[in-house]
Structures are given as C-alpha cells and as structure tokens.
PDB file of C-alpha atoms in Angstrom:
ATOM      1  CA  UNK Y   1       0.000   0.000   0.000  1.00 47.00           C
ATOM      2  CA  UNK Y   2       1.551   3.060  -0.915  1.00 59.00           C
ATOM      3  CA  UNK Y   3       2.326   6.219   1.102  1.00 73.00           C
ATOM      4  CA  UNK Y   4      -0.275   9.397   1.663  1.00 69.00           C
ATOM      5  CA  UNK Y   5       1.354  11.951   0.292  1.00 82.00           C
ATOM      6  CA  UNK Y   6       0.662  15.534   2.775  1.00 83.00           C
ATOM      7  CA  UNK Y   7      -2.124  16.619   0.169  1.00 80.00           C
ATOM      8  CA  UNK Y   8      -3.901  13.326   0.863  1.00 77.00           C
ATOM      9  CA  UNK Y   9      -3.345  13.274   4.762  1.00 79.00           C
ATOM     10  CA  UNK Y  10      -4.915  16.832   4.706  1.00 78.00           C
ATOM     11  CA  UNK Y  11      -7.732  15.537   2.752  1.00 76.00           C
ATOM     12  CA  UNK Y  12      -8.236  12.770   4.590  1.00 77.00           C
ATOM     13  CA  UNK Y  13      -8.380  14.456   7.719  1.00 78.00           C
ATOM     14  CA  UNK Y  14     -10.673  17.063   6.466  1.00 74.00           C
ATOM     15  CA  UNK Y  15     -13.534  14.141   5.122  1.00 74.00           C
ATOM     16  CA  UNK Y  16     -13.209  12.210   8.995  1.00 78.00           C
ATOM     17  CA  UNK Y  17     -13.861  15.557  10.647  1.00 72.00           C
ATOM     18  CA  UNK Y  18     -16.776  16.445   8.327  1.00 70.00           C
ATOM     19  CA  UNK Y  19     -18.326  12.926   9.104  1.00 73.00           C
ATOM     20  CA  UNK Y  20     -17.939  13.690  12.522  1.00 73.00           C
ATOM     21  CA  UNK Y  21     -19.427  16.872  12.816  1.00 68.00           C
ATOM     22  CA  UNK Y  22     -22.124  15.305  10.818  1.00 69.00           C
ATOM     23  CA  UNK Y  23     -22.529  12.350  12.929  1.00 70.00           C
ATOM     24  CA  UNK Y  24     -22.863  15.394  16.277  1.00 66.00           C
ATOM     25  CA  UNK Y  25     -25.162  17.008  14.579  1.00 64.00           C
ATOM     26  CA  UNK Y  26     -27.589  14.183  13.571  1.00 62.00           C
ATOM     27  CA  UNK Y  27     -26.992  12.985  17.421  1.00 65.00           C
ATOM     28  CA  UNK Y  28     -28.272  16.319  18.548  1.00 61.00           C
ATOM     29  CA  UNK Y  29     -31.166  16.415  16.348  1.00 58.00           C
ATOM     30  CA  UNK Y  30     -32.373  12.528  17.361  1.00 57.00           C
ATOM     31  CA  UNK Y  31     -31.993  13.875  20.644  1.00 57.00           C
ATOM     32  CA  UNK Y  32     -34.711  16.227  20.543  1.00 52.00           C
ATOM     33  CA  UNK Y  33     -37.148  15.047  18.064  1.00 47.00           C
ATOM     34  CA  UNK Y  34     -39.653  12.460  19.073  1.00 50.00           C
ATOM     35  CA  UNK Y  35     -38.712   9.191  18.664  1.00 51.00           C
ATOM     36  CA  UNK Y  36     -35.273  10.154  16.826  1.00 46.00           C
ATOM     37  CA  UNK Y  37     -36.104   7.508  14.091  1.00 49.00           C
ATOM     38  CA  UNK Y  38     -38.422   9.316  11.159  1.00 63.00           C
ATOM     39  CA  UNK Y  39     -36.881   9.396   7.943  1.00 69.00           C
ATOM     40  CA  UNK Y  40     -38.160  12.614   7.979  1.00 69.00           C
ATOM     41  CA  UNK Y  41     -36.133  14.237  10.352  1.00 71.00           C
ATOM     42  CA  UNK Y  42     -33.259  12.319   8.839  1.00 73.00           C
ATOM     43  CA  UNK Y  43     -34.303  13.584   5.591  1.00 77.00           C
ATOM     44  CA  UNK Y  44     -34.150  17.222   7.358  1.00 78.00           C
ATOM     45  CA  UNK Y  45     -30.947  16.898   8.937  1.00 79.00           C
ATOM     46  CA  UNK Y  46     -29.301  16.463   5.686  1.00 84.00           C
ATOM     47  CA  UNK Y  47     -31.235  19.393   3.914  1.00 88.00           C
ATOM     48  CA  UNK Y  48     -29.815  21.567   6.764  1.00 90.00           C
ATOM     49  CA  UNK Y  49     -26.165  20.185   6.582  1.00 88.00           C
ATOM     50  CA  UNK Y  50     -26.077  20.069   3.005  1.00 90.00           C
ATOM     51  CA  UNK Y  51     -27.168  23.880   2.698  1.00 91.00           C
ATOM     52  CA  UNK Y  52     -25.174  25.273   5.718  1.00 92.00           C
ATOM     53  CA  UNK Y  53     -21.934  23.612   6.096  1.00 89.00           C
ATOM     54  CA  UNK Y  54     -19.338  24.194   3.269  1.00 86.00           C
ATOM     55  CA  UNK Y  55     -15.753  23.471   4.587  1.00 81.00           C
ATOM     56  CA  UNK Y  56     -16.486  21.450   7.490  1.00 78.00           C
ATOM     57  CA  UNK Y  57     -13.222  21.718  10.149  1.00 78.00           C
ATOM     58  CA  UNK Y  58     -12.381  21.244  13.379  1.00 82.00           C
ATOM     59  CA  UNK Y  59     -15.794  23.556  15.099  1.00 85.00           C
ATOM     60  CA  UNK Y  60     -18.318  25.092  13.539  1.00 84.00           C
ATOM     61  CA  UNK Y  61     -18.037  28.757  12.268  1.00 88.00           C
ATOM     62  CA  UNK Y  62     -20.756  31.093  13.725  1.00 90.00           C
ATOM     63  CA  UNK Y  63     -21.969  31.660  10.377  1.00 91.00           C
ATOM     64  CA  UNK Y  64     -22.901  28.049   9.952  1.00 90.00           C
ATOM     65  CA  UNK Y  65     -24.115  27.739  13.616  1.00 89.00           C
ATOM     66  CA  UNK Y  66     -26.472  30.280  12.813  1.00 92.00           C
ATOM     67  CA  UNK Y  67     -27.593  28.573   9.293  1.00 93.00           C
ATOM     68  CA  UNK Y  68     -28.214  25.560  11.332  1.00 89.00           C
ATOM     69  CA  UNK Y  69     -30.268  26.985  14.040  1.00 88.00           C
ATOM     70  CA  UNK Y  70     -32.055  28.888  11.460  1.00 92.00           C
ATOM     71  CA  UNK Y  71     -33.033  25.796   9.409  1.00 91.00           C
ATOM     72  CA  UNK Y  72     -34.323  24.080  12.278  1.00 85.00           C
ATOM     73  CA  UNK Y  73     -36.486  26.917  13.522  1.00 86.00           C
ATOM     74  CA  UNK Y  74     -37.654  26.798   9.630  1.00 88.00           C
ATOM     75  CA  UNK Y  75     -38.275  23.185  10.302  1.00 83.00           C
ATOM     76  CA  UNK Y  76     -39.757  23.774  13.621  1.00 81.00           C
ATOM     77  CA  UNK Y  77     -42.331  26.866  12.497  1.00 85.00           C
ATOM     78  CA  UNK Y  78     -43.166  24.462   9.422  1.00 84.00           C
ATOM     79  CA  UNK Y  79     -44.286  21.545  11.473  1.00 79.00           C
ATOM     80  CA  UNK Y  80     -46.105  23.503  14.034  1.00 82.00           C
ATOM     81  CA  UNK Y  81     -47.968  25.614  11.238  1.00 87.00           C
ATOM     82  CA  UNK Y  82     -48.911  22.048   9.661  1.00 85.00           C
ATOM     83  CA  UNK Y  83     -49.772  20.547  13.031  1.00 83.00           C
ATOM     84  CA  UNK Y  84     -52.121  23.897  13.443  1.00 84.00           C
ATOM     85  CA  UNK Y  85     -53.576  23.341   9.818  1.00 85.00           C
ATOM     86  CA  UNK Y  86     -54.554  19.798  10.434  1.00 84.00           C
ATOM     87  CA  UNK Y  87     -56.094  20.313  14.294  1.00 83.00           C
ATOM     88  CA  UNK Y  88     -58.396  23.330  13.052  1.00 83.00           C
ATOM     89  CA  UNK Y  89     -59.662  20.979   9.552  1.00 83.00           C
ATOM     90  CA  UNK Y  90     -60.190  18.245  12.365  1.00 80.00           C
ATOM     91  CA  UNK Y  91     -62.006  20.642  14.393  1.00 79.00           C
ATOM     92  CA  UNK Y  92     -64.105  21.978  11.971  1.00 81.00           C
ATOM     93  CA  UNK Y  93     -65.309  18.108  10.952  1.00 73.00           C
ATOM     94  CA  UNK Y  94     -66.323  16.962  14.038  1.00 59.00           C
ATOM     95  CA  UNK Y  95     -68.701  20.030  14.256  1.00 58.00           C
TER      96      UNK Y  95
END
C-alpha cells in the first residue's frame, strides 16, 4: 500500500472531521425530536447540513451555527404551522 502523500493526509483528515461533525449534529437532532427515528427528520438533517456547512473543520463557524439553528427553527415553524392546519380541519369536521 503506498504512502499518503501531505495533500492526501490533509484531505483525509478534512472528510473524517466532516463525518464527525455530521454524525454530532444528527446525534443532537435525534436527541430532541420524538422518537429520533423518522426518515423525515433524517431527511431534514441532511437538507440543513447540506445547505449550511461548506468546509467542514475542526468547530463550527458562527456563520454556519447560525444557518443551522435557522433551518431548524424553519423546520420547527413548518411543522407547528402544519400541526395547526390539520387540528383546526379536524375541528371543523367533528362540528
């Protein structure tokens, strides 16, 4: 098996520490939905990484700390807005 030349290393080391801030980020996001399993939220939680992080390093910038908090309040409002929707059509059938 050849060598890693220092390009490689670097690039190496930058893909493991992009998989593991993805990895802590999907952990924090099971954490606090319910039942951490949906495909949904999955489905979420790489819509928000994909759109917020670009070069992920060591920690995360403020800039992308702030994307991600503001696509899960996006996610959050959205859900909440549905879940409103739905109880008031409900509502209005059982009357």
């Amino acid at each position: 098996m050849a060598e890693l030349g220092e390009a490689d290393e670097a690039e190496l080391q930058r893909l493991v520490a992009a998989e593991q801030q993805k990895a802590q980020f999907t952990a924090q996001v099971r954490g606090q939905g319910p039942g951490g399993r949906d495909k949904r939220v999955h489905h979420f939680m790489e819509l928000c990484w994909d759109k917020c992080v670009e070069k992920p390093g060591n920690r995360l910038d403020s800039r992308t700390e702030n994307c991600l908090s503001s696509c899960v309040d996006r996610f959050i409002d959205t859900t909440l807005a549905i879940t409103s929707r739905f109880a008031q059509i409900v509502q209005k059938g059982g009357q």
